[in-house]
Coordinates of C-alpha atoms in Angstrom, one line a residue:
X16 CA -33.4 8.9 -3.3
X17 CA -36.6 9.0 -5.3
X18 CA -37.6 10.0 -8.8
X19 CA -39.7 13.1 -8.5
X20 CA -40.3 14.0 -12.2
X21 CA -43.9 12.8 -12.5
X22 CA -44.6 14.2 -9.0
X23 CA -43.3 17.6 -9.9
X24 CA -45.4 17.7 -13.1
X25 CA -48.5 17.0 -10.9
X26 CA -47.8 19.4 -8.1
X27 CA -46.8 22.2 -10.4
X28 CA -50.4 22.6 -11.3
X29 CA -51.2 23.2 -7.6
X30 CA -48.2 25.5 -7.3
X31 CA -49.3 28.0 -10.0
X32 CA -52.8 28.0 -8.7
X33 CA -52.3 28.2 -5.0
X34 CA -48.7 29.3 -4.7
X35 CA -48.0 26.3 -2.3
X36 CA -46.1 23.1 -2.8
X37 CA -45.6 20.0 -0.7
X38 CA -44.2 16.5 -1.4
X39 CA -46.3 13.3 -1.2
X40 CA -46.2 13.4 2.6
X41 CA -47.2 17.1 2.8
X42 CA -44.0 18.2 4.3
X43 CA -41.1 19.0 2.0
X44 CA -41.0 22.3 0.0
X45 CA -38.7 21.5 -2.9
X46 CA -39.5 24.6 -5.1
X47 CA -41.6 27.7 -4.9
X48 CA -42.9 30.5 -7.1
X49 CA -40.5 33.5 -7.6
X50 CA -41.2 37.0 -9.0
X51 CA -41.8 37.6 -12.8
X52 CA -43.2 34.1 -13.4
X53 CA -40.1 32.3 -12.3
X54 CA -39.7 29.3 -10.0
X55 CA -37.1 28.9 -7.2
X56 CA -35.7 25.3 -6.8
X57 CA -33.8 24.0 -3.7
X58 CA -30.8 21.7 -4.1
X59 CA -28.0 20.2 -2.0
X60 CA -24.4 20.3 -3.0
X61 CA -24.9 17.5 -5.5
X62 CA -28.0 19.0 -7.2
X63 CA -30.6 16.7 -5.5
X64 CA -33.8 18.5 -4.6
X65 CA -34.2 18.9 -0.8
X66 CA -36.6 20.8 1.5
X67 CA -36.0 24.6 1.6
X68 CA -35.4 24.4 5.4
X69 CA -33.1 21.3 5.2
X70 CA -29.7 21.8 6.8
X71 CA -28.2 20.4 3.7
X72 CA -29.8 22.9 1.3
X73 CA -26.9 24.8 -0.3
X74 CA -28.0 25.8 -3.8
X75 CA -31.1 27.7 -5.0
X76 CA -31.9 27.9 -8.8
X77 CA -34.1 30.6 -10.2
X78 CA -35.5 29.7 -13.7
X79 CA -38.5 29.4 -15.9
X80 CA -40.0 25.9 -15.8
X81 CA -42.2 24.4 -18.5
X82 CA -44.8 22.3 -16.6
X83 CA -46.1 20.4 -19.6
X84 CA -42.6 19.2 -20.5
X85 CA -41.2 19.1 -16.9
X86 CA -38.0 21.0 -18.0
X87 CA -36.1 24.1 -17.3
X88 CA -36.4 26.9 -19.9
X89 CA -34.6 30.2 -20.7
X90 CA -31.8 31.8 -18.6
X91 CA -31.2 30.5 -15.1
X92 CA -29.0 31.4 -12.1
X93 CA -27.8 29.3 -9.3
X94 CA -27.0 30.8 -5.9
X95 CA -25.0 29.5 -3.0
X96 CA -26.0 29.9 0.7
X97 CA -24.6 33.5 0.8
X98 CA -26.6 34.5 -2.2
X99 CA -23.5 34.5 -4.5
X100 CA -24.1 33.4 -8.1
X101 CA -22.3 30.2 -8.7
X102 CA -23.6 29.1 -12.1
X103 CA -25.4 30.7 -15.1
X104 CA -26.7 29.2 -18.3
X105 CA -29.6 28.7 -20.7
X106 CA -32.1 25.9 -21.5
X107 CA -34.1 25.8 -24.6
X108 CA -37.1 23.7 -23.5
X109 CA -34.8 21.5 -21.3
X110 CA -31.8 21.5 -23.7
X111 CA -28.6 23.1 -22.7
X112 CA -27.6 25.8 -25.3
X113 CA -24.9 28.6 -25.4
X114 CA -22.4 29.6 -22.7
X115 CA -22.4 28.2 -19.3
X116 CA -20.2 29.7 -16.6
X117 CA -19.5 28.6 -13.0
X118 CA -18.0 30.8 -10.3
X119 CA -15.9 30.2 -7.2
X120 CA -17.4 31.4 -3.9
X121 CA -15.5 34.7 -4.2
X122 CA -17.1 35.4 -7.6
X123 CA -14.1 34.6 -9.7
X124 CA -14.6 32.4 -12.8
X125 CA -14.4 28.7 -12.0
X126 CA -15.1 27.2 -15.5
X127 CA -16.7 28.1 -18.8
X128 CA -18.0 26.1 -21.7
X129 CA -20.5 26.4 -24.6
X130 CA -23.2 23.8 -25.2
X131 CA -24.9 23.0 -28.5
X132 CA -27.9 20.7 -28.6
X133 CA -27.1 19.7 -25.0
X134 CA -23.5 18.7 -25.6
X135 CA -20.3 20.7 -24.9
X136 CA -18.5 22.0 -27.9
X137 CA -15.0 23.6 -28.3
X138 CA -12.9 24.1 -25.1
X139 CA -14.1 23.7 -21.6
X140 CA -11.8 25.9 -19.6
X141 CA -11.2 25.6 -15.9
X142 CA -9.5 28.2 -13.6
X143 CA -8.0 28.3 -10.1
X144 CA -9.6 30.6 -7.5
X145 CA -6.8 33.2 -8.2
X146 CA -7.9 33.3 -11.8
X147 CA -5.0 31.5 -13.3
X148 CA -5.7 28.7 -15.9
X149 CA -5.9 25.2 -14.6
X150 CA -7.2 22.9 -17.3
X151 CA -8.4 22.9 -20.9
X152 CA -10.5 20.0 -22.2
X153 CA -11.5 20.1 -25.9
X154 CA -14.8 18.6 -27.1
X155 CA -14.5 19.1 -30.8
X156 CA -14.5 15.2 -31.1
X157 CA -16.9 12.7 -29.6
X158 CA -15.0 12.5 -26.3
X159 CA -13.2 15.2 -24.4
X160 CA -9.4 15.5 -24.7
X161 CA -7.1 17.1 -22.2
X162 CA -5.2 19.8 -24.2
X163 CA -3.6 21.9 -21.4
X164 CA -3.0 21.6 -17.7
X165 CA -1.2 23.8 -15.2
X166 CA -0.3 22.7 -11.7
X167 CA -1.0 24.9 -8.6
X168 CA 2.4 26.6 -8.9
X169 CA 1.5 27.8 -12.4
X170 CA 3.8 25.4 -14.3
X171 CA 2.3 24.0 -17.4
X172 CA 2.4 20.2 -17.3
X173 CA 0.4 19.4 -20.5
X174 CA 0.6 21.4 -23.7
X175 CA -1.0 20.6 -27.0
X176 CA -2.5 17.4 -25.5
X177 CA 0.9 15.9 -24.3
X178 CA 2.4 15.8 -20.8
X179 CA 2.1 14.6 -17.3
X180 CA -1.0 14.9 -15.2
X181 CA -1.5 14.9 -11.4
X182 CA -4.9 15.8 -10.1
X183 CA -6.5 15.6 -6.7
X184 CA -10.3 15.2 -6.2
X185 CA -12.5 14.8 -3.1
X186 CA -14.6 11.7 -2.6
X187 CA -18.1 13.1 -3.1
X188 CA -19.9 10.6 -1.0
X189 CA -19.2 8.1 1.8
X190 CA -16.4 5.5 1.3
X191 CA -15.6 2.8 3.8
X192 CA -11.9 3.5 3.6
X193 CA -12.2 6.8 5.4
X194 CA -10.1 8.9 3.0
X195 CA -11.4 12.2 2.0
X196 CA -9.3 12.7 -1.2
X197 CA -7.9 10.6 -4.1
X198 CA -5.1 11.6 -6.5
X199 CA -4.9 10.5 -10.1
X200 CA -1.5 10.4 -11.9
X201 CA -0.3 9.4 -15.3
X202 CA 0.7 10.5 -18.8
X203 CA -1.5 12.2 -21.4
X204 CA -0.9 11.6 -25.1
X205 CA -3.0 13.3 -27.9
X206 CA -5.3 14.4 -25.1
X207 CA -6.1 11.0 -23.6
X208 CA -4.5 8.8 -20.8
X209 CA -1.8 6.6 -22.0
X210 CA 0.2 3.8 -20.3
X211 CA 0.5 3.3 -16.5
X212 CA -1.8 5.3 -14.2
X213 CA -2.2 5.2 -10.5
X214 CA -4.7 6.4 -7.9
X215 CA -3.7 7.2 -4.3
X216 CA -5.9 7.6 -1.3
X217 CA -4.9 10.7 0.7
X218 CA -5.6 11.2 4.4
X219 CA -6.0 14.6 6.2
X220 CA -2.2 14.3 7.2
X221 CA -1.2 14.0 3.5
X222 CA -0.3 10.3 3.8
X223 CA -0.8 8.5 0.5
X224 CA -1.9 4.9 0.1
X225 CA -1.8 3.2 -3.4
X226 CA -5.4 2.4 -4.3
X227 CA -5.6 1.4 -8.0
X228 CA -3.2 0.7 -10.9
X229 CA -4.4 1.0 -14.5
X230 CA -3.0 0.5 -18.0
X231 CA -4.5 2.6 -20.9
X232 CA -3.9 1.7 -24.6
X233 CA -3.0 4.1 -27.4
X234 CA -6.7 5.1 -27.8
X235 CA -7.1 6.1 -24.2
X236 CA -9.2 3.0 -23.4
X237 CA -8.6 1.1 -20.1
X238 CA -7.1 -2.2 -20.9
X239 CA -6.5 -3.3 -17.3
X240 CA -7.5 -1.9 -13.9
X241 CA -6.6 -3.3 -10.5
X242 CA -8.1 -2.3 -7.1
X243 CA -5.4 -3.1 -4.4
X244 CA -7.9 -2.6 -1.5
X245 CA -10.4 -5.1 -3.0
X246 CA -7.8 -7.3 -4.6
X247 CA -10.0 -7.2 -7.8
X248 CA -9.7 -6.2 -11.4
X249 CA -12.2 -3.7 -13.1
X250 CA -12.9 -2.3 -16.5
X251 CA -14.4 1.2 -15.8
X252 CA -11.6 3.8 -15.0
X253 CA -12.0 6.3 -12.2
X254 CA -12.5 9.9 -13.1
X255 CA -9.7 12.1 -14.3
X256 CA -11.6 15.3 -14.8
X257 CA -13.3 17.7 -12.2
X258 CA -16.8 16.3 -11.6
X259 CA -19.7 18.7 -12.3
X260 CA -22.9 17.8 -10.6
X261 CA -25.1 20.6 -12.2
X262 CA -26.3 18.0 -14.8
X263 CA -28.3 16.2 -12.0
X264 CA -30.5 19.2 -11.6
X265 CA -32.3 18.3 -14.9
X266 CA -33.2 14.8 -13.6
X267 CA -35.3 16.4 -10.7
X268 CA -34.2 13.8 -8.2
X269 CA -34.8 14.4 -4.5
X270 CA -33.4 13.2 -1.2
X271 CA -34.9 13.2 2.3
X272 CA -33.2 15.6 4.8
X273 CA -31.1 13.1 6.6
X274 CA -27.3 12.8 7.0
X275 CA -27.4 9.1 5.9
X276 CA -28.9 10.2 2.5
X277 CA -26.9 13.4 2.2
X278 CA -23.5 11.8 2.8
X279 CA -24.3 9.0 0.3
X280 CA -24.3 6.3 3.1
X281 CA -27.6 4.8 1.9
X282 CA -26.2 4.8 -1.7
X283 CA -23.1 3.0 -0.3
X284 CA -25.4 0.3 1.3
X285 CA -27.1 -0.2 -2.0
X286 CA -23.9 -0.7 -3.8
X287 CA -22.4 -2.8 -1.1
X288 CA -25.3 -5.3 -0.8
X289 CA -25.6 -5.4 -4.7
X290 CA -21.9 -6.1 -5.1
X291 CA -21.9 -8.9 -2.5
X292 CA -25.1 -10.6 -3.7
X293 CA -25.0 -10.1 -7.5
X294 CA -27.2 -12.9 -8.8
X295 CA -28.9 -16.3 -8.5
X296 CA -29.9 -18.6 -11.3
X297 CA -32.8 -20.0 -9.3
X298 CA -34.4 -16.7 -8.3
X299 CA -36.0 -14.4 -10.9
X300 CA -38.6 -11.6 -11.2
X301 CA -38.8 -10.8 -7.4
X302 CA -39.7 -7.5 -5.7
X303 CA -39.5 -7.6 -1.9
X304 CA -38.7 -5.4 1.2
X305 CA -36.7 -6.2 4.3
X306 CA -35.4 -4.5 7.4
X307 CA -32.8 -5.3 10.1
X308 CA -31.8 -3.8 13.4
X309 CA -28.2 -2.7 14.3
X310 CA -27.0 -2.1 17.9
X311 CA -24.5 0.6 17.4
X312 CA -21.9 2.0 19.8
X313 CA -21.0 5.7 20.0
X314 CA -18.1 5.2 17.5
X315 CA -20.3 3.8 14.8
X316 CA -19.3 0.1 15.3
X317 CA -22.1 -2.4 14.9
X318 CA -22.3 -4.7 18.0
X319 CA -25.3 -6.9 17.1
X320 CA -27.2 -7.2 13.8
X321 CA -30.5 -8.9 13.6
X322 CA -32.8 -9.5 10.5
X323 CA -36.2 -8.0 11.5
X324 CA -38.6 -8.1 8.5
X325 CA -37.3 -11.0 6.4
X326 CA -37.6 -11.6 2.7
X327 CA -40.0 -14.0 1.1
X328 CA -37.9 -17.1 0.8
X329 CA -35.4 -19.0 3.2
X330 CA -32.8 -18.9 0.4
X331 CA -33.0 -15.1 0.1
X332 CA -32.8 -14.7 3.9
X333 CA -29.8 -17.0 4.1
X334 CA -28.0 -14.7 1.5
X335 CA -29.0 -11.6 3.4
X336 CA -27.9 -12.8 6.8
X337 CA -24.5 -13.6 5.2
X338 CA -24.1 -10.0 4.1
X339 CA -25.4 -8.1 7.2
X340 CA -22.2 -8.6 9.3
X341 CA -20.1 -7.4 6.4
X342 CA -21.1 -3.7 6.9
X343 CA -18.3 -2.5 9.2
X344 CA -19.6 1.0 10.1
X345 CA -22.6 3.2 10.4
X346 CA -22.6 6.9 11.2
X347 CA -23.3 7.1 14.9
X348 CA -26.3 8.9 16.3
X349 CA -26.0 12.3 18.0
X350 CA -27.6 13.6 21.1
X351 CA -29.1 17.2 21.5
X352 CA -25.6 18.6 22.3
X353 CA -24.1 17.0 19.1
X354 CA -22.2 14.2 21.0
X355 CA -22.1 10.7 19.5
X356 CA -24.1 8.2 21.5
X357 CA -24.9 4.4 21.3
X358 CA -28.2 3.7 19.6
X359 CA -30.3 1.1 17.8
X360 CA -30.9 1.6 14.1
X361 CA -33.6 0.1 11.9
X362 CA -32.4 -0.2 8.3
X363 CA -35.1 -0.6 5.7
X364 CA -34.3 -1.7 2.1
X365 CA -35.8 -3.1 -1.1
X366 CA -34.6 -6.0 -3.3
X367 CA -35.3 -6.3 -7.0
X368 CA -34.4 -9.4 -9.0
X369 CA -34.8 -9.3 -12.8
X370 CA -35.6 -12.1 -15.2
X371 CA -31.9 -13.0 -15.4
X372 CA -31.6 -13.5 -11.7
X373 CA -29.6 -10.3 -11.1
X374 CA -30.0 -8.7 -7.7
X375 CA -30.4 -4.9 -7.2
X376 CA -30.7 -3.6 -3.6
X377 CA -32.1 -0.1 -3.4
X378 CA -34.2 2.5 -1.5
X379 CA -32.3 2.2 1.8
X380 CA -33.6 4.2 4.7
X381 CA -32.3 4.4 8.3
X382 CA -34.5 5.1 11.4
X383 CA -32.7 5.9 14.6
X384 CA -34.2 5.5 18.0
X385 CA -32.4 8.4 19.7
X386 CA -32.2 10.8 16.8
X387 CA -35.0 12.2 14.5

């Protein structure tokens, strides 16, 4: 992923003069002029800008855009692949104002909320595809409070901010455990989680595996979280509300048109490397690049991993070589018929170390010999 805000500001001048737009390589079309002085933006499912011809393009936004401020302005509409409106709202020079409404693919209302000075106010109401109420979250206070919840059978489980909560959500991006969904379960008191909560991984056959256990205090703050898969404690709780990605559109971030980027696998590599190599008291203020080769079988299992372009010091390379074998899987390459094949991957990455010696791995990119 790359920051494109400054880039967009520069190329919009070209867009309005010539009607054409390309990225820094002259290839990607991330937005185009639309009728009546509007601009059409191209996003993937998670509101990252992508090329208009990318297979992962799934959302088009039509809106005014203020070039000098690099922000959306006035009414906008987002459309899915079929041309169905999935989100409407309003920006006042980049600030969300007034009613926002999202829609299911069949056109029924998915959720509705009112923004004031870029913040939700009042009730954020969610609905099932059949139009029945699902969830009400109130934002009259600094943080949202769950005030009502109905299960899929229409039974109200939370009323006036009190009751039991069981909610299933998909993993948005790649996770090494291979489970597509997770389920959050616990009690709600005065609109916030209270007491003992669990998270279960759920496989396609509906088998549930306990993933995390959490204890929330009377204020709804996580006192203790434990990840059973990692045998580790944590302090930031997992999400308990439906995740809305439309916020990301305002950041104007882009992704290359590759499955490794779209699936979140490159982000997973960044988080995996950064977690395993967190800091060093002897290494500070370093910016460096590296690459390594992976011999991959047709099932995505690495058979041989070799450091190719090394980092600047022996100590850093020793750390890196310890981490490389810990990545258990890569997405296999596909041939022209869509069948998985063995391949050799070259993985490129960047390492930043700040003045406190903290490591941050980022900007991962995978090049495949047998697949463009």
